[in-house]
Every structure is written in structure tokens, then in C-alpha cells.
Amino acid sequence: MSKIDDIKSSVAAGKTKLVTGLVQEALDEGQDAQDILSAMVDAMGVVGDKFSAGEIFVPEMLVAGKAMQKGVEVLKPILSGSGAPSLGKCIIGTVAGDLHDIGKNLVALMIGSAGFDVIDLGVDVSKEKFLETINSNPDVKVVALSGLLTTTMPAMKETVEAVKNSGLTGFKVLVGGAPITPEFAASIGADAYARDAGGAAIKAKELA
Amino acid sequence: MSRLPLKDGLDKTILINKFRKEGNYMLTEKENYLKILNGEIPEWIPQYNYGVLSKKVDSPINMAVRPGFLNEHRKPDGGTDIWGVRWVPTYETGNMMLPAPGEFILTDIRKWRDVIKAPDISNIDWEAMAKKDLELLNIDRSKTAIHFGTHFGYFQTVMSFMGFNEGLCAMYEEPEEVKELMNYLADFYLTIAEKLIDLYKPDIVSLTDDTASELQPFFSREMYVDMLLPLYDKHAKFGRDRGLPITMHNCGRCEDVMEDLFNIGVRGWDPAQTINDLVGIKKKFNNKLVIMGGWDGRGRLLAPDVTDEEIYESARKSINTYGPGGGYVFAGQFTGPVDDPVTIRKNAVLLDAVYELGHSFY
């Protein structure tokens, strides 16, 4: 098995303690940093698929994300000077009135792992905050809204409407969360809906 | 609003009310509920509730008795619990409380012994506390069942300490540490249960833990059986030893562990959300595992302008699907700010519909 394959399987298995060393060894062997990153992104794609299929659960996904972050930390100094491609920025947050973060965090993790630069606004995010952040990041590609509560679905609707009517362009709006359906997403004018974190990463890549 | 027509064209709820007004005895809410939990066919399908009641119901079906000192943080503007977690109410959910975002008291599971300290309970006057806790309920015990649980679940408690991200990672990366922390919590809560259960003399022993999201459990069944089930079993034993029914509150898609819970004596599951295969569950357990839920309040029902008839039909669908053969308690309500007139209207219609349909069913 090649070093890159080792990295891939270690990320997928969430072996956080191994990944740093493996990535360094791969670099020392002369492997291209971008190839190593791509391998880790692929591994996270597999993790997302397994999560969507119910084969693994949240802890496995979280530790895989953690393992990837360890690898990225090693690559960062090299990639930052190489002009390595990013899929762009993604602004994410749980909508106003909703304090739940686990779904949003998983989506942020998977979208970040897919190659986006994630700006995580946290929970209970007002539409004004979303607009302000989009304004300060005109190169944003995806704005992702999360919501767990049925009671905050109106806040999601208001946020999407505010974003869509703001005159700001160049990005797409992705929504998801327990009570959200594709029909609801379409009805409030969102560009896309994702059922889970793995699906959100795939959808974000399509939108970017 | 239409009422459920009976074959003879009469409205049974009118007859029931007349029957009661004439001083005739029917089962109380409590008696009817316990009958269901004991696997018998009840007189009617009742509505399990979390505080909201149909005006047609004269007493709550059940109330939770809670050790006072464990719940002092449950104030309208929130507070800090015995472990140090600050809880905040959320207006949009009718003031349900969540740990304050980002204020986690435990960041490294390996250091839990330095952070998590159970309060000293050696000087508590348990009899006085139990008396006060029961008085606070202000209920007629012949009409309302009392269920007893000490806390909101070992999984949720650890998540309240660490947050979901770090907490779930810890369960995967440091399972032995998590188990030791949970066992430490269990020693504390089981001691309290031992002290209080025979003072409260509850009708039901209740377990609580929300271990699942809408899509799937947060973690594998293997982890559930290894870490949590043995602790639930210790609490369930209080019920088994006293011949009391045991219920479990577990939100989300958690049907995969129902057999495990059934095997430790659980006989009722709330809120039994429709994301689970409830028809399959009912078929598997018959009326031996009571479905307390079965109502899907999403879709059109979320709209502010949903009609009374649409709400009525949603209740009819639930009752017709899960009611036959017993083993069903309706549980569900619209969530929203306590002063929201739309939520208030919708709940009133729903609860009245359940009352009428439920009382006409058997």
C-alpha cells in the first residue's frame, strides 16, 4: 500500500494520531502536497457516503474530520504558498432562534473537508449577520443555512428571502436540517437542499 | 370542525360527558393510562402531554416528580445546574432550555475528574424534600399518574458538559473515560433514586435520553448497548422490583434499540416520532410496548393558516393508524412561543380533536 493510500485509510478511520506522521513521511518521500490533500478529500467523501448510508455514525465522521485537520495542518505551510486551488468560500450558520449546532457543525466539517474555506457564524444567526458576512466576502460561493426546529423554519425563509432580495450575487443558497424538505427549500427560494452532511458537501461542490 | 360520526349517528363524546355529569364513574386519566401501560385495552386513547391540555380533560395524564435540588436551574430565565452547566431558555420553543452555546465546562474527557464534582447529599432531609416535591405538583393522585426519573439521560448530560462535537468524539476516542464518567454520574443519581422512590411512591419509572437525530442514532447500537443500556437497566430495576411500568423518552430515529429497552422492562416509548417505523414496531411488540407519539406535525401542519379540518385529520390519521388493539397514547403538539396565538390556536384544535377521536375509538 502506498503512503497516500495509508493516509487515505487513516483519515477514513479517524486515526488522528497517525495522520500527522504519515503526511510528513509522504512529503519527505517527495509526494505532492496537493495529491496528499486530494487523497484526504476523497477519504472524507467516502466517509460522507458511509454516513449517508447509515454505515457509520456521527463520532466516526467527527474523528475522520479531526484526522484530516491534522493532515491539513502539516500541508498548510506548503499549500499556502503554492496557490493550491480552493473550491471557494462557504458561509454557514444555524438560523435565528435556533441554538442547535451539531447538524451545522457536521455540514461545516464535510464542506470544509471537501475543499471549501468555511466561515462558520455559529448558531442563532440573524439574517442581518448573514448579509453582513456576505457583503464582507464578495467571493463567497455558497451560503449554507441550518435549522433543527420547526419553529425556526420561518427564520430560514426570512433569511433566504433577505439574501435573495439583497441584490448580492455570485453565490448559491443551500439549506438543510431535520424539519427541512426539498419542497420547503424550493418554496422559500433556496437554490439547493441537502439531507445530511455528506450530501451537503456534494451539493456545495455542484453549486460552486 | 366535524366530529367523528359513529355508526348510529351519535357523538360519543356527548354521551360520555352526559354520563359523567350524571355522576357515573369512568376510569380516571391515570387509571386509563396505567391500563395501557399494562398491556390492556383502555377505555379511550388518551393524550400524553408536556403541559398543554385540552380544556375537555379535567386532569393531566401524568406529571413528573423531580427532586427539587436537582432542578433549581429550571427558572424562566435559565440558570446553572448542579454540575455547572448554564442553561438558557429558547423563546421559539416555548422556553425549552438548552446548554448555553459555546460554554462547555469540560473540554478534555480525560480531565473529567477535575471538573465534574457531585454535590454533597449527605445532609439532605429526603422526607422533607419528597413531601415538598409532591406538594409542588398540586395534583389529585387518583386522577394523575406520577412518573419518576432523576435526570435527563447520561448521554445528554455528558453532551451538556462537552457539546456534541467533543462529546461524541470522546465516546469514540476515549470510551473507557466516558464510561467512567457515566458510571460516576450513575452512582450519584442511583443513590438519589434509592432515597426517594419509596417516599414519592410513583406510578411509573421513567427513563430519558435523546440519543438520536432525525436521520439516525448519534452513535452505533453497539456503543449504546455497551455504554448506556447497563445504566438504564439499573434505573429500570427500581420499576421492575416494585412492579411499576417503565417508560423511555427518546426523540429521533431510535427504533433500533427498542428491543434492548424492551428487554430491560421498558413498556412505553415517547415521543415515538414518525421518522421511525412505528407500524413495524407496533406489529413486533403488539400492545406490550406502548407507542406514545405517532403524530407527524410537519408539512402543511406547520403553516400558520393550516385549517382546523387539516389538524383534525392529522389526529384522525394517527389514531386510526396506531390505535387498533391498544398500546397507543397520542403524543404530540405544536411547538412555538408560549404567547404565540397561532401555536395556541393550533394546539387547542389538535388537543380537542384527540379528545373527541380518542374517546370515540374503542
Coordinates of C-alpha atoms in Angstrom, one line a residue:
Chain A
M1 CA 0.0 0.0 0.0
S2 CA 1.4 3.4 -0.9
K3 CA 1.9 6.2 1.6
I4 CA -1.0 8.1 0.0
D5 CA -3.3 5.1 0.5
D6 CA -2.2 4.8 4.1
I7 CA -3.1 8.5 4.6
K8 CA -6.5 7.9 2.9
S9 CA -7.4 4.9 5.1
S10 CA -6.1 6.6 8.2
V11 CA -8.3 9.6 7.6
A12 CA -11.3 7.5 6.9
A13 CA -10.7 5.5 10.0
G14 CA -10.2 8.6 12.1
K15 CA -6.7 7.7 13.2
T16 CA -5.8 11.2 14.3
K17 CA -2.6 10.2 16.0
L18 CA -1.2 8.6 12.8
V19 CA -2.1 11.1 10.1
T20 CA 0.3 13.9 11.0
G21 CA 3.3 11.5 10.8
L22 CA 2.1 9.8 7.6
V23 CA 1.6 13.1 5.9
Q24 CA 5.0 14.3 6.9
E25 CA 6.5 11.0 5.7
A26 CA 4.7 11.3 2.4
L27 CA 6.1 14.8 1.9
D28 CA 9.6 13.6 2.8
E29 CA 9.2 10.9 0.2
G30 CA 8.6 13.6 -2.4
Q31 CA 4.8 13.2 -2.7
D32 CA 3.0 16.3 -4.0
A33 CA 1.1 18.2 -1.3
Q34 CA -1.9 18.7 -3.5
D35 CA -2.1 14.9 -4.2
I36 CA -2.0 14.3 -0.4
L37 CA -4.8 16.8 0.1
S38 CA -6.8 15.3 -2.7
A39 CA -6.5 11.9 -1.1
M40 CA -7.8 13.2 2.2
V41 CA -10.7 14.9 0.5
D42 CA -11.5 11.6 -1.3
A43 CA -11.4 9.8 2.1
M44 CA -13.8 12.3 3.6
G45 CA -16.1 11.8 0.6
V46 CA -16.2 8.1 1.4
V47 CA -16.9 8.9 5.0
G48 CA -19.8 11.2 3.9
D49 CA -21.2 8.4 1.7
K50 CA -21.0 5.9 4.5
F51 CA -22.7 8.3 6.9
S52 CA -25.5 8.9 4.4
A53 CA -25.9 5.2 4.0
G54 CA -26.1 4.7 7.8
E55 CA -23.0 2.6 7.9
I56 CA -21.2 4.9 10.2
F57 CA -22.4 7.4 12.8
V58 CA -21.5 10.9 13.9
P59 CA -18.5 10.1 16.1
E60 CA -16.8 8.2 13.2
M61 CA -17.4 11.2 11.0
L62 CA -16.2 13.7 13.5
V63 CA -12.9 11.8 14.2
A64 CA -12.3 11.4 10.5
G65 CA -12.7 15.2 10.1
K66 CA -10.3 15.7 13.0
A67 CA -7.8 13.4 11.4
M68 CA -8.0 15.3 8.2
Q69 CA -7.4 18.5 10.0
K70 CA -4.3 17.1 11.5
G71 CA -3.0 16.3 8.0
V72 CA -4.1 19.7 6.6
E73 CA -2.0 21.4 9.4
V74 CA 1.1 19.7 8.1
L75 CA 0.3 20.7 4.5
K76 CA -0.8 24.3 5.2
P77 CA 2.6 25.9 5.1
I78 CA 3.3 24.3 1.7
L79 CA -0.1 24.7 0.2
S80 CA -0.5 28.4 1.2
G81 CA 2.4 29.4 -0.9
S82 CA 1.5 27.1 -3.9
G83 CA -1.7 28.8 -4.9
A84 CA -3.4 25.5 -4.4
P85 CA -7.0 25.7 -5.6
S86 CA -9.8 26.1 -3.1
L87 CA -13.4 25.5 -4.0
G88 CA -14.2 28.9 -2.6
K89 CA -15.8 30.3 0.5
C90 CA -18.8 28.9 2.2
I91 CA -20.6 30.9 4.9
I92 CA -22.6 28.7 7.2
G93 CA -24.8 29.2 10.3
T94 CA -27.8 28.0 12.2
V95 CA -30.7 30.4 11.6
A96 CA -32.0 32.9 14.2
G97 CA -33.8 31.5 17.2
D98 CA -32.2 28.1 16.9
L99 CA -29.3 27.2 19.2
H100 CA -28.6 23.7 17.8
D101 CA -25.2 23.2 16.4
I102 CA -24.4 19.6 15.8
G103 CA -26.0 19.4 12.3
K104 CA -24.4 22.7 11.3
N105 CA -21.0 21.6 12.6
L106 CA -21.2 18.3 10.7
V107 CA -22.0 20.1 7.5
A108 CA -19.2 22.7 8.1
L109 CA -16.8 19.8 8.7
M110 CA -17.8 18.0 5.5
I111 CA -17.9 21.1 3.3
G112 CA -14.5 22.2 4.7
S113 CA -13.1 18.7 4.1
A114 CA -14.4 18.9 0.5
G115 CA -12.1 21.9 -0.1
F116 CA -14.1 25.0 0.8
D117 CA -12.9 27.7 3.1
V118 CA -15.7 27.7 5.7
I119 CA -16.8 30.8 7.6
D120 CA -18.8 29.4 10.5
L121 CA -21.1 32.0 12.0
G122 CA -22.3 29.7 14.8
V123 CA -25.9 29.4 16.0
D124 CA -28.8 31.8 16.3
V125 CA -27.5 33.8 13.3
S126 CA -29.7 36.7 12.3
K127 CA -30.4 37.5 8.6
E128 CA -28.5 40.8 9.1
K129 CA -25.4 38.8 10.2
F130 CA -25.6 36.6 7.1
L131 CA -25.9 39.7 4.9
E132 CA -23.1 41.5 6.6
T133 CA -20.8 38.5 6.2
I134 CA -21.7 38.0 2.5
N135 CA -21.0 41.7 2.0
S136 CA -17.6 41.4 3.5
N137 CA -16.9 38.2 1.5
P138 CA -18.0 39.1 -2.0
D139 CA -16.2 36.0 -3.4
V140 CA -18.4 33.6 -1.4
K141 CA -19.7 30.7 -3.4
V142 CA -22.1 29.0 -1.1
V143 CA -24.3 30.3 1.8
A144 CA -25.5 27.3 3.9
L145 CA -28.4 27.7 6.4
S146 CA -29.1 25.0 9.0
G147 CA -32.1 24.6 11.3
L148 CA -33.3 21.9 13.6
L149 CA -36.5 23.4 14.9
T150 CA -39.8 23.6 13.1
T151 CA -40.3 26.9 14.9
T152 CA -37.3 28.4 13.2
M153 CA -38.3 27.5 9.7
P154 CA -39.8 30.9 9.3
A155 CA -36.4 32.4 10.2
M156 CA -34.9 30.3 7.5
K157 CA -37.4 31.6 5.0
E158 CA -36.8 35.2 6.0
T159 CA -33.1 34.8 5.8
V160 CA -33.3 33.2 2.3
E161 CA -35.6 36.0 1.2
A162 CA -33.4 38.7 2.6
V163 CA -30.3 37.2 0.9
K164 CA -32.1 36.8 -2.4
N165 CA -33.6 40.2 -2.3
S166 CA -30.4 41.9 -1.2
G167 CA -29.0 42.4 -4.8
L168 CA -25.9 40.4 -3.7
T169 CA -25.0 37.8 -6.3
G170 CA -22.3 35.3 -7.2
F171 CA -23.3 32.6 -4.7
K172 CA -25.9 29.9 -4.1
V173 CA -28.0 29.2 -1.1
L174 CA -28.1 25.7 0.4
V175 CA -30.4 24.8 3.2
G176 CA -30.9 21.7 5.4
G177 CA -31.9 20.4 8.8
A178 CA -34.3 18.0 10.4
P179 CA -37.6 19.6 9.5
I180 CA -36.5 20.9 6.1
T181 CA -37.7 19.1 3.0
P182 CA -36.8 19.6 -0.7
E183 CA -40.3 21.1 -1.2
F184 CA -39.8 23.6 1.6
A185 CA -36.4 24.5 0.3
A186 CA -37.8 25.2 -3.1
S187 CA -40.8 27.1 -1.7
I188 CA -38.5 29.6 0.1
G189 CA -36.3 30.2 -2.9
A190 CA -33.2 28.2 -1.8
D191 CA -31.0 27.0 -4.6
A192 CA -30.5 23.6 -3.1
Y193 CA -31.4 21.3 -0.3
A194 CA -29.2 18.6 1.4
R195 CA -30.5 15.9 3.6
D196 CA -27.3 15.3 5.5
A197 CA -23.7 16.4 5.9
G198 CA -22.3 14.2 3.2
G199 CA -24.9 15.3 0.8
A200 CA -24.3 18.9 1.7
A201 CA -20.7 18.6 0.7
I202 CA -21.6 17.0 -2.6
K203 CA -24.3 19.7 -3.3
A204 CA -21.9 22.5 -2.3
K205 CA -19.4 21.3 -4.9
E206 CA -22.1 21.2 -7.5
L207 CA -23.1 24.8 -6.7
A208 CA -19.7 26.3 -6.5
Chain B
M1 CA -65.0 21.3 12.9
S2 CA -66.5 18.0 12.1
R3 CA -66.8 15.3 14.8
L4 CA -66.2 11.7 14.4
P5 CA -69.5 10.2 13.4
L6 CA -70.5 6.9 15.0
K7 CA -72.3 4.2 13.1
D8 CA -75.5 5.1 14.9
G9 CA -75.0 8.8 14.1
L10 CA -74.4 9.8 17.7
D11 CA -71.4 11.6 19.0
K12 CA -69.8 9.5 21.7
T13 CA -68.1 12.4 23.5
I14 CA -71.5 14.0 24.1
L15 CA -72.7 10.7 25.7
I16 CA -69.5 10.5 27.8
N17 CA -69.9 14.0 29.1
K18 CA -73.6 13.3 29.9
F19 CA -72.6 10.1 31.6
R20 CA -70.1 11.9 33.7
K21 CA -72.4 14.8 34.6
E22 CA -74.9 12.3 35.9
G23 CA -72.3 11.2 38.4
N24 CA -71.3 7.9 36.8
Y25 CA -67.8 6.6 37.3
M26 CA -65.4 6.2 34.5
L27 CA -61.7 5.5 34.7
T28 CA -59.6 8.4 35.6
E29 CA -56.9 9.6 33.2
K30 CA -54.4 7.8 35.4
E31 CA -56.3 4.5 35.6
N32 CA -56.8 4.5 31.8
Y33 CA -53.1 5.3 31.2
L34 CA -51.9 2.6 33.5
K35 CA -54.2 0.2 31.9
I36 CA -52.5 0.9 28.6
L37 CA -49.0 0.6 30.1
N38 CA -50.0 -2.8 31.5
G39 CA -50.9 -4.0 28.0
E40 CA -54.7 -3.9 28.4
I41 CA -57.2 -2.3 26.1
P42 CA -58.1 1.1 27.6
E43 CA -61.5 2.9 27.6
W44 CA -60.1 5.6 25.4
I45 CA -57.0 6.8 23.7
P46 CA -55.6 9.5 25.9
Q47 CA -53.3 12.3 25.1
Y48 CA -49.8 12.3 26.7
N49 CA -48.8 15.9 27.2
Y50 CA -46.0 18.1 28.2
G51 CA -48.1 20.7 29.9
V52 CA -50.7 21.7 27.3
L53 CA -54.1 20.2 27.9
S54 CA -57.3 20.1 26.1
K55 CA -59.9 22.1 28.1
K56 CA -62.0 18.9 27.9
V57 CA -59.6 17.0 30.1
D58 CA -60.0 17.6 33.8
S59 CA -56.6 16.4 34.9
P60 CA -53.2 15.7 33.4
I61 CA -52.5 12.1 32.4
N62 CA -49.2 12.2 34.3
M63 CA -46.7 14.6 35.9
A64 CA -43.0 14.2 36.5
V65 CA -41.9 14.4 40.1
R66 CA -38.4 15.9 40.4
P67 CA -36.0 16.1 43.2
G68 CA -36.1 19.8 44.0
F69 CA -32.4 20.4 44.5
L70 CA -31.6 18.9 41.0
N71 CA -33.8 21.4 39.3
E72 CA -33.2 24.7 40.8
H73 CA -31.8 26.0 37.5
R74 CA -35.2 25.5 35.8
K75 CA -36.2 29.1 36.1
P76 CA -37.9 31.2 33.4
D77 CA -34.6 32.9 32.6
G78 CA -32.5 29.8 33.0
G79 CA -29.8 29.0 35.4
T80 CA -26.8 26.9 36.3
D81 CA -27.3 23.2 37.2
I82 CA -25.6 21.2 39.9
W83 CA -22.7 20.3 37.6
G84 CA -22.0 23.9 36.5
V85 CA -23.8 23.9 33.1
R86 CA -25.6 27.1 32.4
W87 CA -29.0 26.6 30.8
V88 CA -30.8 29.1 28.7
P89 CA -34.5 29.1 27.6
T90 CA -35.3 29.4 23.9
Y91 CA -38.3 31.6 23.2
E92 CA -39.1 29.9 19.9
T93 CA -39.6 26.5 21.5
G94 CA -41.9 27.7 24.3
N95 CA -38.9 28.3 26.6
M96 CA -37.4 24.8 26.5
M97 CA -33.9 25.0 27.8
L98 CA -30.6 24.2 26.2
P99 CA -27.0 24.5 27.4
A100 CA -25.7 28.0 26.7
P101 CA -24.0 27.7 23.3
G102 CA -20.2 27.5 23.4
E103 CA -20.0 27.5 27.2
F104 CA -18.8 23.9 27.7
I105 CA -17.5 23.0 31.1
L106 CA -15.5 20.0 30.0
T107 CA -13.1 20.2 27.0
D108 CA -11.0 17.1 27.6
I109 CA -12.7 13.9 28.7
R110 CA -9.5 12.7 30.4
K111 CA -9.8 15.6 32.9
W112 CA -13.4 14.9 34.0
R113 CA -12.4 14.0 37.5
D114 CA -11.0 17.5 38.0
V115 CA -14.1 19.2 36.7
I116 CA -17.2 17.1 37.4
K117 CA -17.9 17.0 41.1
A118 CA -21.2 15.7 42.5
P119 CA -22.7 17.8 45.2
D120 CA -22.7 16.6 48.8
I121 CA -26.0 15.0 49.5
S122 CA -25.2 13.6 52.9
N123 CA -27.2 16.1 54.9
I124 CA -30.4 16.2 52.8
D125 CA -33.6 15.6 54.6
W126 CA -35.1 13.3 51.9
E127 CA -38.5 13.0 53.6
A128 CA -39.0 16.8 53.7
M129 CA -37.8 17.1 50.1
A130 CA -40.1 14.4 48.8
K131 CA -43.0 16.0 50.6
K132 CA -42.3 19.4 49.1
D133 CA -41.7 18.0 45.6
L134 CA -45.1 16.2 45.7
E135 CA -46.9 19.3 47.1
L136 CA -45.5 21.3 44.2
L137 CA -47.2 19.1 41.7
N138 CA -50.6 20.1 43.1
I139 CA -52.4 17.2 41.6
D140 CA -55.1 14.7 42.5
R141 CA -53.1 11.5 42.6
S142 CA -56.2 9.4 42.0
K143 CA -56.5 11.1 38.6
T144 CA -53.0 11.8 37.5
A145 CA -50.1 9.4 37.4
I146 CA -46.7 10.3 38.7
H147 CA -43.6 9.3 36.9
F148 CA -40.2 9.4 38.5
G149 CA -36.8 10.0 36.9
T150 CA -33.8 11.7 38.3
H151 CA -32.3 13.3 35.3
F152 CA -32.5 13.7 31.5
G153 CA -30.1 11.0 30.5
Y154 CA -26.5 10.0 30.7
F155 CA -25.7 10.7 27.1
Q156 CA -27.4 14.1 27.2
T157 CA -25.7 15.0 30.4
V158 CA -22.2 14.3 29.0
M159 CA -23.2 16.3 25.9
S160 CA -24.2 19.1 28.1
F161 CA -20.8 19.1 29.7
M162 CA -18.8 18.9 26.4
G163 CA -21.0 19.8 23.5
F164 CA -21.9 17.3 20.8
N165 CA -18.7 17.6 18.8
E166 CA -16.2 16.9 21.6
G167 CA -18.6 14.7 23.5
L168 CA -19.2 12.4 20.5
C169 CA -15.5 12.3 19.7
A170 CA -14.8 11.4 23.2
M171 CA -17.2 8.4 23.1
Y172 CA -15.3 7.2 20.1
E173 CA -11.7 8.0 21.1
E174 CA -11.8 7.6 24.9
P175 CA -14.7 5.2 25.5
E176 CA -13.4 4.0 28.9
E177 CA -13.2 7.5 30.2
V178 CA -16.7 8.3 29.1
K179 CA -17.9 5.1 30.7
E180 CA -16.2 6.0 34.0
L181 CA -17.8 9.5 33.9
M182 CA -21.2 8.0 33.2
N183 CA -20.8 5.5 36.0
Y184 CA -19.8 8.3 38.3
L185 CA -23.0 10.1 37.4
A186 CA -25.0 6.9 37.8
D187 CA -23.7 6.4 41.3
F188 CA -24.9 9.8 42.2
Y189 CA -28.3 9.5 40.5
L190 CA -29.0 6.0 41.6
T191 CA -28.3 7.0 45.2
I192 CA -30.9 9.7 44.9
A193 CA -33.4 7.4 43.3
E194 CA -32.9 4.9 46.1
K195 CA -33.5 7.6 48.7
L196 CA -36.6 9.0 47.1
I197 CA -38.5 6.3 45.2
D198 CA -40.4 4.9 48.2
L199 CA -41.1 8.4 49.5
Y200 CA -42.6 9.5 46.2
K201 CA -44.4 6.2 45.6
P202 CA -44.5 6.9 41.9
D203 CA -46.8 5.1 39.4
I204 CA -44.2 4.9 36.7
V205 CA -40.4 4.9 36.5
S206 CA -39.3 7.0 33.6
L207 CA -36.0 7.0 31.7
T208 CA -34.9 9.8 29.5
D209 CA -32.1 10.2 26.9
D210 CA -32.2 11.7 23.5
T211 CA -29.7 9.5 21.6
A212 CA -30.8 10.0 18.1
S213 CA -31.1 12.7 15.4
E214 CA -34.0 12.8 12.9
L215 CA -32.0 10.8 10.5
Q216 CA -30.3 8.2 12.6
P217 CA -28.9 7.5 16.1
F218 CA -26.0 9.7 17.0
F219 CA -23.9 6.5 17.5
S220 CA -24.0 2.8 16.9
R221 CA -26.2 0.3 18.7
E222 CA -23.0 -1.4 19.9
M223 CA -21.9 1.7 21.7
Y224 CA -25.4 2.2 23.1
V225 CA -25.5 -1.3 24.5
D226 CA -22.0 -1.1 25.9
M227 CA -22.2 2.4 27.5
L228 CA -25.8 3.3 28.2
L229 CA -28.0 0.3 28.4
P230 CA -26.4 -1.1 31.6
L231 CA -27.1 2.2 33.3
Y232 CA -30.7 2.4 32.1
D233 CA -31.1 -1.1 33.4
K234 CA -30.1 -0.1 36.9
H235 CA -32.7 2.6 36.9
A236 CA -35.3 0.3 35.3
K237 CA -34.7 -2.1 38.2
F238 CA -36.4 0.3 40.6
G239 CA -39.5 -0.2 38.5
R240 CA -39.1 -3.9 38.0
D241 CA -38.6 -4.5 41.7
R242 CA -41.8 -2.6 42.5
G243 CA -43.9 -3.9 39.7
L244 CA -44.2 -0.4 38.2
P245 CA -44.3 0.3 34.5
I246 CA -41.2 1.8 32.9
T247 CA -41.2 4.3 30.1
M248 CA -38.5 5.7 27.9
H249 CA -38.3 9.2 26.4
N250 CA -36.1 9.1 23.3
C251 CA -36.5 11.5 20.4
G252 CA -35.4 10.9 16.9
R253 CA -34.9 7.7 14.9
C254 CA -34.0 5.3 17.6
E255 CA -36.1 2.3 16.8
D256 CA -33.0 0.1 16.6
V257 CA -32.7 0.0 20.3
M258 CA -36.3 -0.6 21.2
E259 CA -35.8 -4.3 21.7
D260 CA -32.9 -3.7 24.0
L261 CA -35.1 -1.3 26.0
F262 CA -38.0 -3.7 26.0
N263 CA -35.7 -6.4 27.4
I264 CA -34.9 -4.3 30.4
G265 CA -38.6 -3.8 31.1
V266 CA -39.5 -0.6 29.1
R267 CA -43.2 -0.7 28.2
G268 CA -43.8 2.8 26.9
W269 CA -41.9 5.0 24.4
D270 CA -42.4 8.7 24.0
P271 CA -42.4 10.7 21.8
A272 CA -42.2 7.8 19.3
Q273 CA -41.7 10.0 16.3
T274 CA -42.9 9.0 12.9
I275 CA -39.4 9.0 11.4
N276 CA -39.4 5.5 13.0
D277 CA -41.2 2.6 11.5
L278 CA -43.9 2.7 14.1
V279 CA -46.2 0.4 12.3
G280 CA -43.4 -2.2 12.3
I281 CA -42.8 -1.5 16.0
K282 CA -46.5 -2.0 16.8
K283 CA -46.6 -5.2 14.8
K284 CA -43.5 -6.5 16.5
F285 CA -44.4 -5.7 20.1
N286 CA -48.2 -5.7 19.8
N287 CA -49.5 -3.6 22.7
K288 CA -46.7 -4.6 25.0
L289 CA -44.6 -1.6 24.0
V290 CA -46.9 1.4 24.1
I291 CA -46.4 3.9 21.3
M292 CA -46.7 7.4 22.9
G293 CA -46.5 9.6 19.9
G294 CA -47.1 8.8 16.3
W295 CA -48.1 12.2 15.1
D296 CA -46.3 14.0 12.3
G297 CA -46.6 17.7 12.8
R298 CA -44.6 18.7 9.8
G299 CA -45.6 19.7 6.2
R300 CA -48.8 21.5 5.8
L301 CA -49.4 21.5 9.6
L302 CA -46.6 23.9 10.1
A303 CA -48.3 26.6 8.1
P304 CA -49.9 29.4 10.2
D305 CA -53.0 29.1 8.1
V306 CA -53.5 25.4 8.4
T307 CA -57.2 24.8 8.9
D308 CA -58.9 23.1 11.8
E309 CA -60.0 20.4 9.5
E310 CA -56.4 19.6 8.4
I311 CA -55.3 19.4 12.1
Y312 CA -58.3 17.3 12.9
E313 CA -57.4 14.9 10.0
S314 CA -53.8 14.6 11.3
A315 CA -55.1 13.4 14.6
R316 CA -57.5 11.0 13.0
K317 CA -54.7 9.6 10.9
S318 CA -52.5 8.9 13.9
I319 CA -55.3 7.4 16.0
N320 CA -56.6 5.2 13.1
T321 CA -53.0 4.0 12.4
Y322 CA -51.8 3.2 15.9
G323 CA -55.0 2.9 18.0
P324 CA -56.3 -0.5 16.9
G325 CA -55.6 -3.2 19.5
G326 CA -54.5 -0.8 22.2
G327 CA -50.9 0.1 23.0
Y328 CA -51.3 3.7 21.9
V329 CA -51.2 7.0 23.6
F330 CA -51.4 10.1 21.4
A331 CA -48.4 12.4 22.0
G332 CA -47.7 15.5 20.0
Q333 CA -48.2 19.2 20.0
F334 CA -47.2 22.3 18.1
T335 CA -44.1 23.9 19.4
G336 CA -43.8 27.6 19.5
P337 CA -43.6 30.7 21.7
V338 CA -45.9 30.4 24.7
D339 CA -47.6 33.7 23.7
D340 CA -47.9 32.9 20.0
P341 CA -51.6 33.0 19.1
V342 CA -51.1 30.7 16.1
T343 CA -49.5 28.0 18.2
I344 CA -52.1 28.4 20.9
R345 CA -54.9 28.0 18.3
K346 CA -53.4 25.0 16.6
N347 CA -52.8 23.2 19.9
A348 CA -56.3 23.8 21.1
V349 CA -57.7 22.3 17.9
L350 CA -55.3 19.4 18.0
L351 CA -56.0 18.5 21.6
D352 CA -59.7 18.8 21.3
A353 CA -59.6 16.6 18.2
V354 CA -57.6 14.0 20.0
Y355 CA -60.0 14.1 22.9
E356 CA -63.0 13.6 20.6
L357 CA -61.4 11.0 18.4
G358 CA -59.7 9.2 21.2
H359 CA -62.8 8.9 23.4
S360 CA -64.8 7.5 20.4
F361 CA -62.3 5.0 19.3
Y362 CA -62.8 1.8 21.4

